[in-house]
PDB file of C-alpha atoms (C1' of nucleotides) in Angstrom:
ATOM      1  CA  MET A 145      -4.105  -4.473 -46.858  1.00  0.00           C
ATOM      2  CA  LEU A 146      -6.774  -6.048 -49.022  1.00  0.00           C
ATOM      3  CA  THR A 147      -8.369  -8.874 -47.133  1.00  0.00           C
ATOM      4  CA  LEU A 148      -7.128  -8.812 -43.598  1.00  0.00           C
ATOM      5  CA  SER A 149      -7.043 -12.162 -41.895  1.00  0.00           C
ATOM      6  CA  PRO A 150     -10.503 -13.187 -40.686  1.00  0.00           C
ATOM      7  CA  VAL A 151      -9.366 -13.118 -37.089  1.00  0.00           C
ATOM      8  CA  ASP A 152      -7.905  -9.650 -37.432  1.00  0.00           C
ATOM      9  CA  ALA A 153     -11.040  -8.358 -39.060  1.00  0.00           C
ATOM     10  CA  ALA A 154     -13.315  -9.814 -36.420  1.00  0.00           C
ATOM     11  CA  LEU A 155     -11.242  -8.635 -33.464  1.00  0.00           C
ATOM     12  CA  LYS A 156     -10.860  -5.195 -34.920  1.00  0.00           C
ATOM     13  CA  ALA A 157     -14.575  -4.970 -35.561  1.00  0.00           C
ATOM     14  CA  LEU A 158     -15.373  -6.053 -32.014  1.00  0.00           C
ATOM     15  CA  ALA A 159     -12.882  -3.628 -30.511  1.00  0.00           C
ATOM     16  CA  GLU A 160     -15.282  -0.801 -31.310  1.00  0.00           C
ATOM     17  CA  PRO A 161     -17.939  -0.552 -28.574  1.00  0.00           C
ATOM     18  CA  ARG A 162     -20.555   0.856 -30.906  1.00  0.00           C
ATOM     19  CA  ARG A 163     -20.196  -2.120 -33.206  1.00  0.00           C
ATOM     20  CA  ARG A 164     -20.662  -4.467 -30.261  1.00  0.00           C
ATOM     21  CA  GLU A 165     -23.910  -2.701 -29.467  1.00  0.00           C
ATOM     22  CA  ILE A 166     -25.047  -2.999 -33.072  1.00  0.00           C
ATOM     23  CA  LEU A 167     -24.074  -6.628 -33.160  1.00  0.00           C
ATOM     24  CA  ARG A 168     -26.022  -7.277 -30.003  1.00  0.00           C
ATOM     25  CA  LEU A 169     -29.120  -5.662 -31.512  1.00  0.00           C
ATOM     26  CA  VAL A 170     -29.090  -8.114 -34.413  1.00  0.00           C
ATOM     27  CA  TRP A 171     -27.940 -11.043 -32.310  1.00  0.00           C
ATOM     28  CA  ASN A 172     -31.351 -12.687 -32.065  1.00  0.00           C
ATOM     29  CA  ASP A 173     -33.478 -10.474 -34.284  1.00  0.00           C
ATOM     30  CA  GLU A 174     -33.170  -9.567 -37.944  1.00  0.00           C
ATOM     31  CA  LEU A 175     -33.409  -5.782 -38.201  1.00  0.00           C
ATOM     32  CA  PRO A 176     -33.459  -3.200 -41.007  1.00  0.00           C
ATOM     33  CA  ALA A 177     -30.739  -0.547 -40.992  1.00  0.00           C
ATOM     34  CA  ALA A 178     -33.195   2.192 -40.155  1.00  0.00           C
ATOM     35  CA  GLN A 179     -34.320   0.519 -36.937  1.00  0.00           C
ATOM     36  CA  ILE A 180     -30.733  -0.083 -35.945  1.00  0.00           C
ATOM     37  CA  ALA A 181     -29.774   3.516 -36.566  1.00  0.00           C
ATOM     38  CA  ALA A 182     -32.859   4.741 -34.694  1.00  0.00           C
ATOM     39  CA  ARG A 183     -31.416   3.427 -31.427  1.00  0.00           C
ATOM     40  CA  PHE A 184     -28.510   5.827 -31.520  1.00  0.00           C
ATOM     41  CA  HIS A 185     -29.235   9.504 -31.037  1.00  0.00           C
ATOM     42  CA  ASP A 186     -25.654  10.635 -31.170  1.00  0.00           C
ATOM     43  CA  VAL A 187     -24.604   9.323 -34.600  1.00  0.00           C
ATOM     44  CA  THR A 188     -26.058   9.582 -38.074  1.00  0.00           C
ATOM     45  CA  ARG A 189     -27.473   6.777 -40.203  1.00  0.00           C
ATOM     46  CA  SER A 190     -24.419   7.090 -42.365  1.00  0.00           C
ATOM     47  CA  ALA A 191     -22.132   6.217 -39.507  1.00  0.00           C
ATOM     48  CA  VAL A 192     -24.258   3.210 -38.601  1.00  0.00           C
ATOM     49  CA  SER A 193     -24.248   2.131 -42.224  1.00  0.00           C
ATOM     50  CA  GLN A 194     -20.475   2.217 -42.262  1.00  0.00           C
ATOM     51  CA  HIS A 195     -20.308   0.230 -39.061  1.00  0.00           C
ATOM     52  CA  LEU A 196     -22.586  -2.348 -40.623  1.00  0.00           C
ATOM     53  CA  ALA A 197     -20.257  -2.514 -43.615  1.00  0.00           C
ATOM     54  CA  VAL A 198     -17.323  -3.242 -41.307  1.00  0.00           C
ATOM     55  CA  LEU A 199     -19.279  -5.965 -39.545  1.00  0.00           C
ATOM     56  CA  ARG A 200     -20.313  -7.421 -42.874  1.00  0.00           C
ATOM     57  CA  GLU A 201     -16.730  -7.443 -44.167  1.00  0.00           C
ATOM     58  CA  ALA A 202     -15.711  -9.251 -41.008  1.00  0.00           C
ATOM     59  CA  ALA A 203     -18.529 -11.692 -41.773  1.00  0.00           C
ATOM     60  CA  LEU A 204     -19.971 -11.065 -38.329  1.00  0.00           C
ATOM     61  CA  VAL A 205     -23.341 -10.149 -39.808  1.00  0.00           C
ATOM     62  CA  THR A 206     -25.219 -11.249 -42.899  1.00  0.00           C
ATOM     63  CA  GLU A 207     -27.217  -8.951 -45.124  1.00  0.00           C
ATOM     64  CA  ARG A 208     -30.499  -9.815 -46.810  1.00  0.00           C
ATOM     65  CA  ARG A 209     -32.314  -7.522 -49.208  1.00  0.00           C
ATOM     66  CA  ASP A 210     -36.060  -7.170 -48.954  1.00  0.00           C
ATOM     67  CA  GLY A 211     -37.245  -4.658 -51.536  1.00  0.00           C
ATOM     68  CA  THR A 212     -35.690  -1.347 -50.626  1.00  0.00           C
ATOM     69  CA  ARG A 213     -34.721  -2.402 -47.129  1.00  0.00           C
ATOM     70  CA  ARG A 214     -31.699  -4.372 -46.017  1.00  0.00           C
ATOM     71  CA  LEU A 215     -32.066  -6.706 -43.109  1.00  0.00           C
ATOM     72  CA  TYR A 216     -29.101  -7.559 -40.923  1.00  0.00           C
ATOM     73  CA  ARG A 217     -28.547 -10.447 -38.617  1.00  0.00           C
ATOM     74  CA  ALA A 218     -25.567 -11.697 -36.618  1.00  0.00           C
ATOM     75  CA  ASP A 219     -23.717 -14.659 -38.080  1.00  0.00           C
ATOM     76  CA  HIS A 220     -23.348 -16.999 -35.159  1.00  0.00           C
ATOM     77  CA  ALA A 221     -21.188 -19.384 -37.155  1.00  0.00           C
ATOM     78  CA  GLN A 222     -18.541 -16.736 -37.692  1.00  0.00           C
ATOM     79  CA  MET A 223     -18.612 -15.854 -34.028  1.00  0.00           C
ATOM     80  CA  ASP A 224     -18.118 -19.509 -33.201  1.00  0.00           C
ATOM     81  CA  ARG A 225     -15.082 -19.572 -35.450  1.00  0.00           C
ATOM     82  CA  LEU A 226     -13.595 -16.605 -33.628  1.00  0.00           C
ATOM     83  CA  ARG A 227     -14.416 -18.138 -30.289  1.00  0.00           C
ATOM     84  CA  GLN A 228     -12.659 -21.298 -31.345  1.00  0.00           C
ATOM     85  CA  PHE A 229      -9.568 -19.357 -32.381  1.00  0.00           C
ATOM     86  CA  LEU A 230      -9.447 -17.550 -29.047  1.00  0.00           C
ATOM     87  CA  ASP A 231      -9.983 -20.736 -27.086  1.00  0.00           C
ATOM     88  CA  GLU A 232      -7.035 -22.307 -28.833  1.00  0.00           C
ATOM     89  CA  TYR A 233      -5.105 -19.134 -28.242  1.00  0.00           C
ATOM     90  CA  TRP A 234      -5.523 -19.249 -24.484  1.00  0.00           C
ATOM     91  CA  THR A 235      -4.960 -22.944 -24.246  1.00  0.00           C
ATOM     92  CA  GLY A 236      -1.881 -22.420 -26.226  1.00  0.00           C
ATOM     93  CA  SER A 237       0.120 -24.544 -28.426  1.00  0.00           C
ATOM     94  CA  LEU A 238      -1.814 -25.919 -31.378  1.00  0.00           C
ATOM     95  CA  GLN A 239      -2.517 -22.467 -32.718  1.00  0.00           C
ATOM     96  CA  ARG A 240       1.126 -21.495 -32.740  1.00  0.00           C
ATOM     97  CA  LEU A 241       1.922 -22.733 -36.217  1.00  0.00           C
ATOM     98  CA  GLN A 242      -1.096 -21.215 -37.868  1.00  0.00           C
ATOM     99  CA  ASP A 243      -0.573 -17.773 -36.384  1.00  0.00           C
ATOM    100  CA  LEU A 244       3.074 -17.781 -37.390  1.00  0.00           C
ATOM    101  CA  ALA A 245       1.942 -18.639 -40.898  1.00  0.00           C
ATOM    102  CA  GLU A 246      -0.428 -15.692 -40.779  1.00  0.00           C
ATOM    103  CA  SER A 247       2.252 -13.279 -39.690  1.00  0.00           C
ATOM    104  CA  ALA A 248       4.597 -14.605 -42.333  1.00  0.00           C
ATOM    105  CA  GLU A 249       1.974 -13.901 -44.954  1.00  0.00           C
ATOM    106  CA  ARG A 250       1.533 -10.407 -43.591  1.00  0.00           C
ATOM    107  CA  GLU A 251       5.263  -9.917 -43.969  1.00  0.00           C
ATOM    108  CA  LYS A 252       5.165 -10.898 -47.601  1.00  0.00           C
ATOM    109  CA  GLY A 253       2.560  -8.243 -48.271  1.00  0.00           C
ATOM    110  CA  LYS A 254       4.651  -5.558 -46.675  1.00  0.00           C
ATOM    111  CA  HIS A 255       7.913  -5.881 -48.503  1.00  0.00           C
TER     112      HIS A 255
ATOM    113  CA  MET B 174      -9.760   8.534 -23.409  1.00  0.00           C
ATOM    114  CA  LEU B 175      -9.516   8.448 -19.658  1.00  0.00           C
ATOM    115  CA  THR B 176      -9.339   4.783 -18.749  1.00  0.00           C
ATOM    116  CA  LEU B 177     -11.128   2.797 -21.402  1.00  0.00           C
ATOM    117  CA  SER B 178     -13.262  -0.065 -20.206  1.00  0.00           C
ATOM    118  CA  PRO B 179     -11.180  -3.175 -19.484  1.00  0.00           C
ATOM    119  CA  VAL B 180     -12.920  -5.101 -22.235  1.00  0.00           C
ATOM    120  CA  ASP B 181     -12.354  -2.340 -24.749  1.00  0.00           C
ATOM    121  CA  ALA B 182      -8.720  -2.115 -23.835  1.00  0.00           C
ATOM    122  CA  ALA B 183      -8.160  -5.848 -24.087  1.00  0.00           C
ATOM    123  CA  LEU B 184      -9.973  -6.256 -27.400  1.00  0.00           C
ATOM    124  CA  LYS B 185      -8.226  -3.276 -28.882  1.00  0.00           C
ATOM    125  CA  ALA B 186      -4.866  -4.603 -27.767  1.00  0.00           C
ATOM    126  CA  LEU B 187      -5.562  -8.028 -29.237  1.00  0.00           C
ATOM    127  CA  ALA B 188      -6.810  -6.586 -32.526  1.00  0.00           C
ATOM    128  CA  GLU B 189      -3.207  -5.763 -33.414  1.00  0.00           C
ATOM    129  CA  PRO B 190      -1.475  -8.862 -34.826  1.00  0.00           C
ATOM    130  CA  ARG B 191       1.951  -7.823 -33.614  1.00  0.00           C
ATOM    131  CA  ARG B 192       0.697  -7.549 -30.072  1.00  0.00           C
ATOM    132  CA  ARG B 193      -0.759 -11.027 -30.333  1.00  0.00           C
ATOM    133  CA  GLU B 194       2.660 -12.281 -31.393  1.00  0.00           C
ATOM    134  CA  ILE B 195       4.297 -10.512 -28.481  1.00  0.00           C
ATOM    135  CA  LEU B 196       1.702 -11.841 -26.100  1.00  0.00           C
ATOM    136  CA  ARG B 197       2.293 -15.339 -27.354  1.00  0.00           C
ATOM    137  CA  LEU B 198       6.027 -14.986 -26.795  1.00  0.00           C
ATOM    138  CA  VAL B 199       5.455 -14.265 -23.113  1.00  0.00           C
ATOM    139  CA  TRP B 200       2.561 -16.663 -22.761  1.00  0.00           C
ATOM    140  CA  ASN B 201       4.543 -19.397 -21.053  1.00  0.00           C
ATOM    141  CA  ASP B 202       7.941 -17.767 -20.623  1.00  0.00           C
ATOM    142  CA  GLU B 203       8.986 -14.630 -18.829  1.00  0.00           C
ATOM    143  CA  LEU B 204      11.101 -12.584 -21.226  1.00  0.00           C
ATOM    144  CA  PRO B 205      13.095  -9.316 -21.107  1.00  0.00           C
ATOM    145  CA  ALA B 206      12.161  -6.563 -23.566  1.00  0.00           C
ATOM    146  CA  ALA B 207      15.348  -6.992 -25.544  1.00  0.00           C
ATOM    147  CA  GLN B 208      14.682 -10.656 -26.308  1.00  0.00           C
ATOM    148  CA  ILE B 209      11.129  -9.839 -27.335  1.00  0.00           C
ATOM    149  CA  ALA B 210      12.266  -7.049 -29.638  1.00  0.00           C
ATOM    150  CA  ALA B 211      14.988  -9.250 -31.111  1.00  0.00           C
ATOM    151  CA  ARG B 212      12.369 -11.466 -32.734  1.00  0.00           C
ATOM    152  CA  PHE B 213      11.146  -8.678 -34.986  1.00  0.00           C
ATOM    153  CA  HIS B 214      13.477  -7.453 -37.687  1.00  0.00           C
ATOM    154  CA  ASP B 215      11.057  -4.975 -39.198  1.00  0.00           C
ATOM    155  CA  VAL B 216      10.348  -2.787 -36.162  1.00  0.00           C
ATOM    156  CA  THR B 217      12.534  -1.010 -33.658  1.00  0.00           C
ATOM    157  CA  ARG B 218      12.830  -1.705 -29.957  1.00  0.00           C
ATOM    158  CA  SER B 219      10.916   1.498 -29.376  1.00  0.00           C
ATOM    159  CA  ALA B 220       7.908   0.193 -31.238  1.00  0.00           C
ATOM    160  CA  VAL B 221       7.975  -3.039 -29.263  1.00  0.00           C
ATOM    161  CA  SER B 222       8.298  -1.079 -26.049  1.00  0.00           C
ATOM    162  CA  GLN B 223       5.178   0.885 -26.893  1.00  0.00           C
ATOM    163  CA  HIS B 224       3.297  -2.282 -27.746  1.00  0.00           C
ATOM    164  CA  LEU B 225       4.319  -3.674 -24.381  1.00  0.00           C
ATOM    165  CA  ALA B 226       2.968  -0.531 -22.752  1.00  0.00           C
ATOM    166  CA  VAL B 227      -0.391  -1.047 -24.460  1.00  0.00           C
ATOM    167  CA  LEU B 228      -0.486  -4.662 -23.321  1.00  0.00           C
ATOM    168  CA  ARG B 229       0.427  -3.596 -19.808  1.00  0.00           C
ATOM    169  CA  GLU B 230      -2.306  -0.918 -19.723  1.00  0.00           C
ATOM    170  CA  ALA B 231      -4.770  -3.555 -20.842  1.00  0.00           C
ATOM    171  CA  ALA B 232      -3.455  -5.691 -17.984  1.00  0.00           C
ATOM    172  CA  LEU B 233      -2.730  -8.489 -20.422  1.00  0.00           C
ATOM    173  CA  VAL B 234       0.885  -8.685 -19.301  1.00  0.00           C
ATOM    174  CA  THR B 235       2.633  -8.063 -16.012  1.00  0.00           C
ATOM    175  CA  GLU B 236       5.993  -6.361 -15.644  1.00  0.00           C
ATOM    176  CA  ARG B 237       8.702  -7.295 -13.181  1.00  0.00           C
ATOM    177  CA  ARG B 238      11.931  -5.374 -12.749  1.00  0.00           C
ATOM    178  CA  ASP B 239      15.198  -7.236 -12.391  1.00  0.00           C
ATOM    179  CA  GLY B 240      18.051  -4.777 -12.174  1.00  0.00           C
ATOM    180  CA  THR B 241      18.188  -2.931 -15.453  1.00  0.00           C
ATOM    181  CA  ARG B 242      16.002  -5.425 -17.214  1.00  0.00           C
ATOM    182  CA  ARG B 243      12.222  -5.656 -17.238  1.00  0.00           C
ATOM    183  CA  LEU B 244      10.674  -9.054 -17.511  1.00  0.00           C
ATOM    184  CA  TYR B 245       7.257  -9.508 -19.054  1.00  0.00           C
ATOM    185  CA  ARG B 246       4.789 -12.298 -18.743  1.00  0.00           C
ATOM    186  CA  ALA B 247       1.213 -12.844 -19.914  1.00  0.00           C
ATOM    187  CA  ASP B 248      -1.454 -12.403 -17.250  1.00  0.00           C
ATOM    188  CA  HIS B 249      -3.610 -15.470 -17.679  1.00  0.00           C
ATOM    189  CA  ALA B 250      -6.137 -14.241 -15.144  1.00  0.00           C
ATOM    190  CA  GLN B 251      -6.921 -11.168 -17.198  1.00  0.00           C
ATOM    191  CA  MET B 252      -7.260 -13.292 -20.299  1.00  0.00           C
ATOM    192  CA  ASP B 253      -9.688 -15.508 -18.441  1.00  0.00           C
ATOM    193  CA  ARG B 254     -11.743 -12.460 -17.542  1.00  0.00           C
ATOM    194  CA  LEU B 255     -11.929 -11.451 -21.198  1.00  0.00           C
ATOM    195  CA  ARG B 256     -12.780 -14.982 -22.206  1.00  0.00           C
ATOM    196  CA  GLN B 257     -15.587 -14.988 -19.691  1.00  0.00           C
ATOM    197  CA  PHE B 258     -16.963 -11.721 -21.029  1.00  0.00           C
ATOM    198  CA  LEU B 259     -16.926 -13.037 -24.575  1.00  0.00           C
ATOM    199  CA  ASP B 260     -18.511 -16.332 -23.588  1.00  0.00           C
ATOM    200  CA  GLU B 261     -21.376 -14.478 -21.981  1.00  0.00           C
ATOM    201  CA  TYR B 262     -21.542 -12.276 -25.045  1.00  0.00           C
ATOM    202  CA  TRP B 263     -22.112 -15.169 -27.417  1.00  0.00           C
ATOM    203  CA  THR B 264     -24.470 -17.001 -25.150  1.00  0.00           C
ATOM    204  CA  GLY B 265     -26.330 -13.842 -24.901  1.00  0.00           C
ATOM    205  CA  SER B 266     -28.621 -12.416 -22.399  1.00  0.00           C
ATOM    206  CA  LEU B 267     -27.058 -12.077 -18.973  1.00  0.00           C
ATOM    207  CA  GLN B 268     -24.416  -9.701 -20.222  1.00  0.00           C
ATOM    208  CA  ARG B 269     -26.935  -7.336 -21.773  1.00  0.00           C
ATOM    209  CA  LEU B 270     -27.482  -5.149 -18.752  1.00  0.00           C
ATOM    210  CA  GLN B 271     -23.815  -4.737 -17.914  1.00  0.00           C
ATOM    211  CA  ASP B 272     -22.825  -3.758 -21.441  1.00  0.00           C
ATOM    212  CA  LEU B 273     -25.600  -1.214 -21.654  1.00  0.00           C
ATOM    213  CA  ALA B 274     -24.337   0.232 -18.404  1.00  0.00           C
ATOM    214  CA  GLU B 275     -20.867   0.430 -19.928  1.00  0.00           C
ATOM    215  CA  SER B 276     -22.082   2.255 -23.009  1.00  0.00           C
ATOM    216  CA  ALA B 277     -24.103   4.606 -20.857  1.00  0.00           C
ATOM    217  CA  GLU B 278     -20.986   5.425 -18.895  1.00  0.00           C
ATOM    218  CA  ARG B 279     -19.129   6.026 -22.132  1.00  0.00           C
ATOM    219  CA  GLU B 280     -21.860   8.466 -23.130  1.00  0.00           C
ATOM    220  CA  LYS B 281     -21.449  10.418 -19.925  1.00  0.00           C
ATOM    221  CA  GLY B 282     -17.767  10.845 -20.614  1.00  0.00           C
ATOM    222  CA  LYS B 283     -18.382  12.140 -24.105  1.00  0.00           C
ATOM    223  CA  HIS B 284     -20.797  15.001 -23.462  1.00  0.00           C
TER     224      HIS B 284
ATOM    225  C1'  DA C 106      34.675   8.311 -12.569  1.00  0.00           C
ATOM    226  C1'  DC C 107      33.498   6.743 -17.345  1.00  0.00           C
ATOM    227  C1'  DA C 108      31.552   3.975 -20.711  1.00  0.00           C
ATOM    228  C1'  DT C 109      28.206   0.389 -21.797  1.00  0.00           C
ATOM    229  C1'  DT C 110      23.888  -1.872 -21.719  1.00  0.00           C
ATOM    230  C1'  DC C 111      18.899  -2.117 -21.259  1.00  0.00           C
ATOM    231  C1'  DA C 112      15.018   0.285 -21.253  1.00  0.00           C
ATOM    232  C1'  DG C 113      11.351   4.241 -21.282  1.00  0.00           C
ATOM    233  C1'  DT C 114      10.085   8.807 -23.204  1.00  0.00           C
ATOM    234  C1'  DG C 115       9.151  12.853 -26.330  1.00  0.00           C
ATOM    235  C1'  DA C 116       8.882  15.049 -30.900  1.00  0.00           C
ATOM    236  C1'  DG C 117       7.232  14.600 -35.245  1.00  0.00           C
ATOM    237  C1'  DT C 118       5.454  11.955 -39.373  1.00  0.00           C
ATOM    238  C1'  DT C 119       2.417   8.925 -41.533  1.00  0.00           C
ATOM    239  C1'  DG C 120      -1.648   6.518 -42.104  1.00  0.00           C
ATOM    240  C1'  DA C 121      -6.043   4.631 -40.571  1.00  0.00           C
ATOM    241  C1'  DC C 122     -10.561   5.378 -38.884  1.00  0.00           C
ATOM    242  C1'  DA C 123     -14.969   7.417 -37.016  1.00  0.00           C
ATOM    243  C1'  DC C 124     -17.734  10.831 -38.161  1.00  0.00           C
ATOM    244  C1'  DT C 125     -20.671  14.518 -40.665  1.00  0.00           C
ATOM    245  C1'  DA C 126     -22.740  16.464 -44.631  1.00  0.00           C
ATOM    246  C1'  DA C 127     -24.071  16.244 -49.104  1.00  0.00           C
ATOM    247  C1'  DC C 128     -25.070  13.674 -53.028  1.00  0.00           C
ATOM    248  C1'  DG C 129     -26.488   9.347 -55.699  1.00  0.00           C
ATOM    249  C1'  DT C 130     -29.695   5.399 -56.378  1.00  0.00           C
ATOM    250  C1'  DA C 131     -33.200   1.919 -56.517  1.00  0.00           C
ATOM    251  C1'  DA C 132     -38.039   0.623 -55.366  1.00  0.00           C
ATOM    252  C1'  DG C 133     -42.888   1.849 -54.635  1.00  0.00           C
ATOM    253  C1'  DG C 134     -46.911   5.045 -54.040  1.00  0.00           C
ATOM    254  C1'  DG C 135     -49.734   8.852 -55.630  1.00  0.00           C
TER     255       DG C 135
ATOM    256  C1'  DC D 105     -43.720  10.997 -63.970  1.00  0.00           C
ATOM    257  C1'  DC D 106     -42.568  13.163 -59.390  1.00  0.00           C
ATOM    258  C1'  DC D 107     -41.738  12.208 -54.723  1.00  0.00           C
ATOM    259  C1'  DT D 108     -40.731   9.757 -50.777  1.00  0.00           C
ATOM    260  C1'  DT D 109     -38.464   6.057 -48.483  1.00  0.00           C
ATOM    261  C1'  DA D 110     -34.442   3.463 -47.382  1.00  0.00           C
ATOM    262  C1'  DC D 111     -30.351   2.872 -48.356  1.00  0.00           C
ATOM    263  C1'  DG D 112     -25.202   3.364 -50.038  1.00  0.00           C
ATOM    264  C1'  DT D 113     -21.216   6.359 -51.315  1.00  0.00           C
ATOM    265  C1'  DT D 114     -17.968  10.069 -51.473  1.00  0.00           C
ATOM    266  C1'  DA D 115     -15.361  14.122 -49.853  1.00  0.00           C
ATOM    267  C1'  DG D 116     -13.502  16.267 -46.250  1.00  0.00           C
ATOM    268  C1'  DT D 117     -12.271  16.818 -41.301  1.00  0.00           C
ATOM    269  C1'  DG D 118     -10.590  15.756 -36.679  1.00  0.00           C
ATOM    270  C1'  DT D 119      -8.523  12.423 -33.954  1.00  0.00           C
ATOM    271  C1'  DC D 120      -5.783   8.674 -32.637  1.00  0.00           C
ATOM    272  C1'  DA D 121      -2.432   5.042 -33.099  1.00  0.00           C
ATOM    273  C1'  DA D 122       1.940   2.999 -34.914  1.00  0.00           C
ATOM    274  C1'  DC D 123       6.174   4.078 -36.116  1.00  0.00           C
ATOM    275  C1'  DT D 124      11.119   6.150 -36.416  1.00  0.00           C
ATOM    276  C1'  DC D 125      14.612   8.860 -34.514  1.00  0.00           C
ATOM    277  C1'  DA D 126      16.921  10.952 -30.917  1.00  0.00           C
ATOM    278  C1'  DC D 127      17.372  11.541 -26.190  1.00  0.00           C
ATOM    279  C1'  DT D 128      17.393  10.500 -21.129  1.00  0.00           C
ATOM    280  C1'  DG D 129      17.826   7.548 -17.112  1.00  0.00           C
ATOM    281  C1'  DA D 130      19.145   3.621 -14.257  1.00  0.00           C
ATOM    282  C1'  DA D 131      21.998  -0.325 -13.292  1.00  0.00           C
ATOM    283  C1'  DT D 132      26.391  -2.551 -14.221  1.00  0.00           C
ATOM    284  C1'  DG D 133      31.259  -3.286 -15.720  1.00  0.00           C
ATOM    285  C1'  DT D 134      36.042  -1.715 -15.811  1.00  0.00           C
TER     286       DT D 134
END
DNA sequence: ACATTCAGTGAGTTGACACTAACGTAAGGG
DNA sequence: CCCTTACGTTAGTGTCAACTCACTGAATGT
């Protein structure tokens, strides 16, 4: 369960609507955690912090320390990688081998 | 929980690796549930059946009855719709308003 | 009619995850 | 030095999803 496949991690992260909103906030602007959390009245900073951790582990955002603050920004390169995977998924066949390899690896971890 | 947004449902369905494998199996070929389940030695037919239900609720596959069998096939149109949403997500701005509307609607349902 | 095959469904268990609340920590300011 | 700011982290809780097992139901074969 340590280190999910990058594609899994990214898709799972994006499946959560709140994380999509967070990601959109830092899509073009670099923002500190406090400003991000301030946009949500219905969840605590802690929850936002945990969402940011998930996004960071999926490499969808990058973190930069500036004194006591931490500035987050979307990683467009990682998003491009996911987009590329999905494009090859729709269009079909080339991706087949790689995904089978991924699932085989997942099997090894299970048994 | 009442009718998730289509995008949510699709992303959530795709976040599960096993469902991606199933979806790939019926990507070009129409297959009965038994043949789909037969490809997985580590889960029961019941589990596969439930995965198929999730995919069907996300409209990612279509179901066709043929006597006692049920034949499944990927719905490319729905996948195209998701792809379009994601494309507009990366490229940014047009989608902003619609997604905010979605999250607002989600808020209404919660409180 | 009876058994068989293919499939969905319900109960119940396990595990993952989103969340809150409380605590811990590192950097400056007074 | 406190104290505040701006974070992360941990414990604990409620909820939901994936799974197995057992059952039911519909179509078909004999």
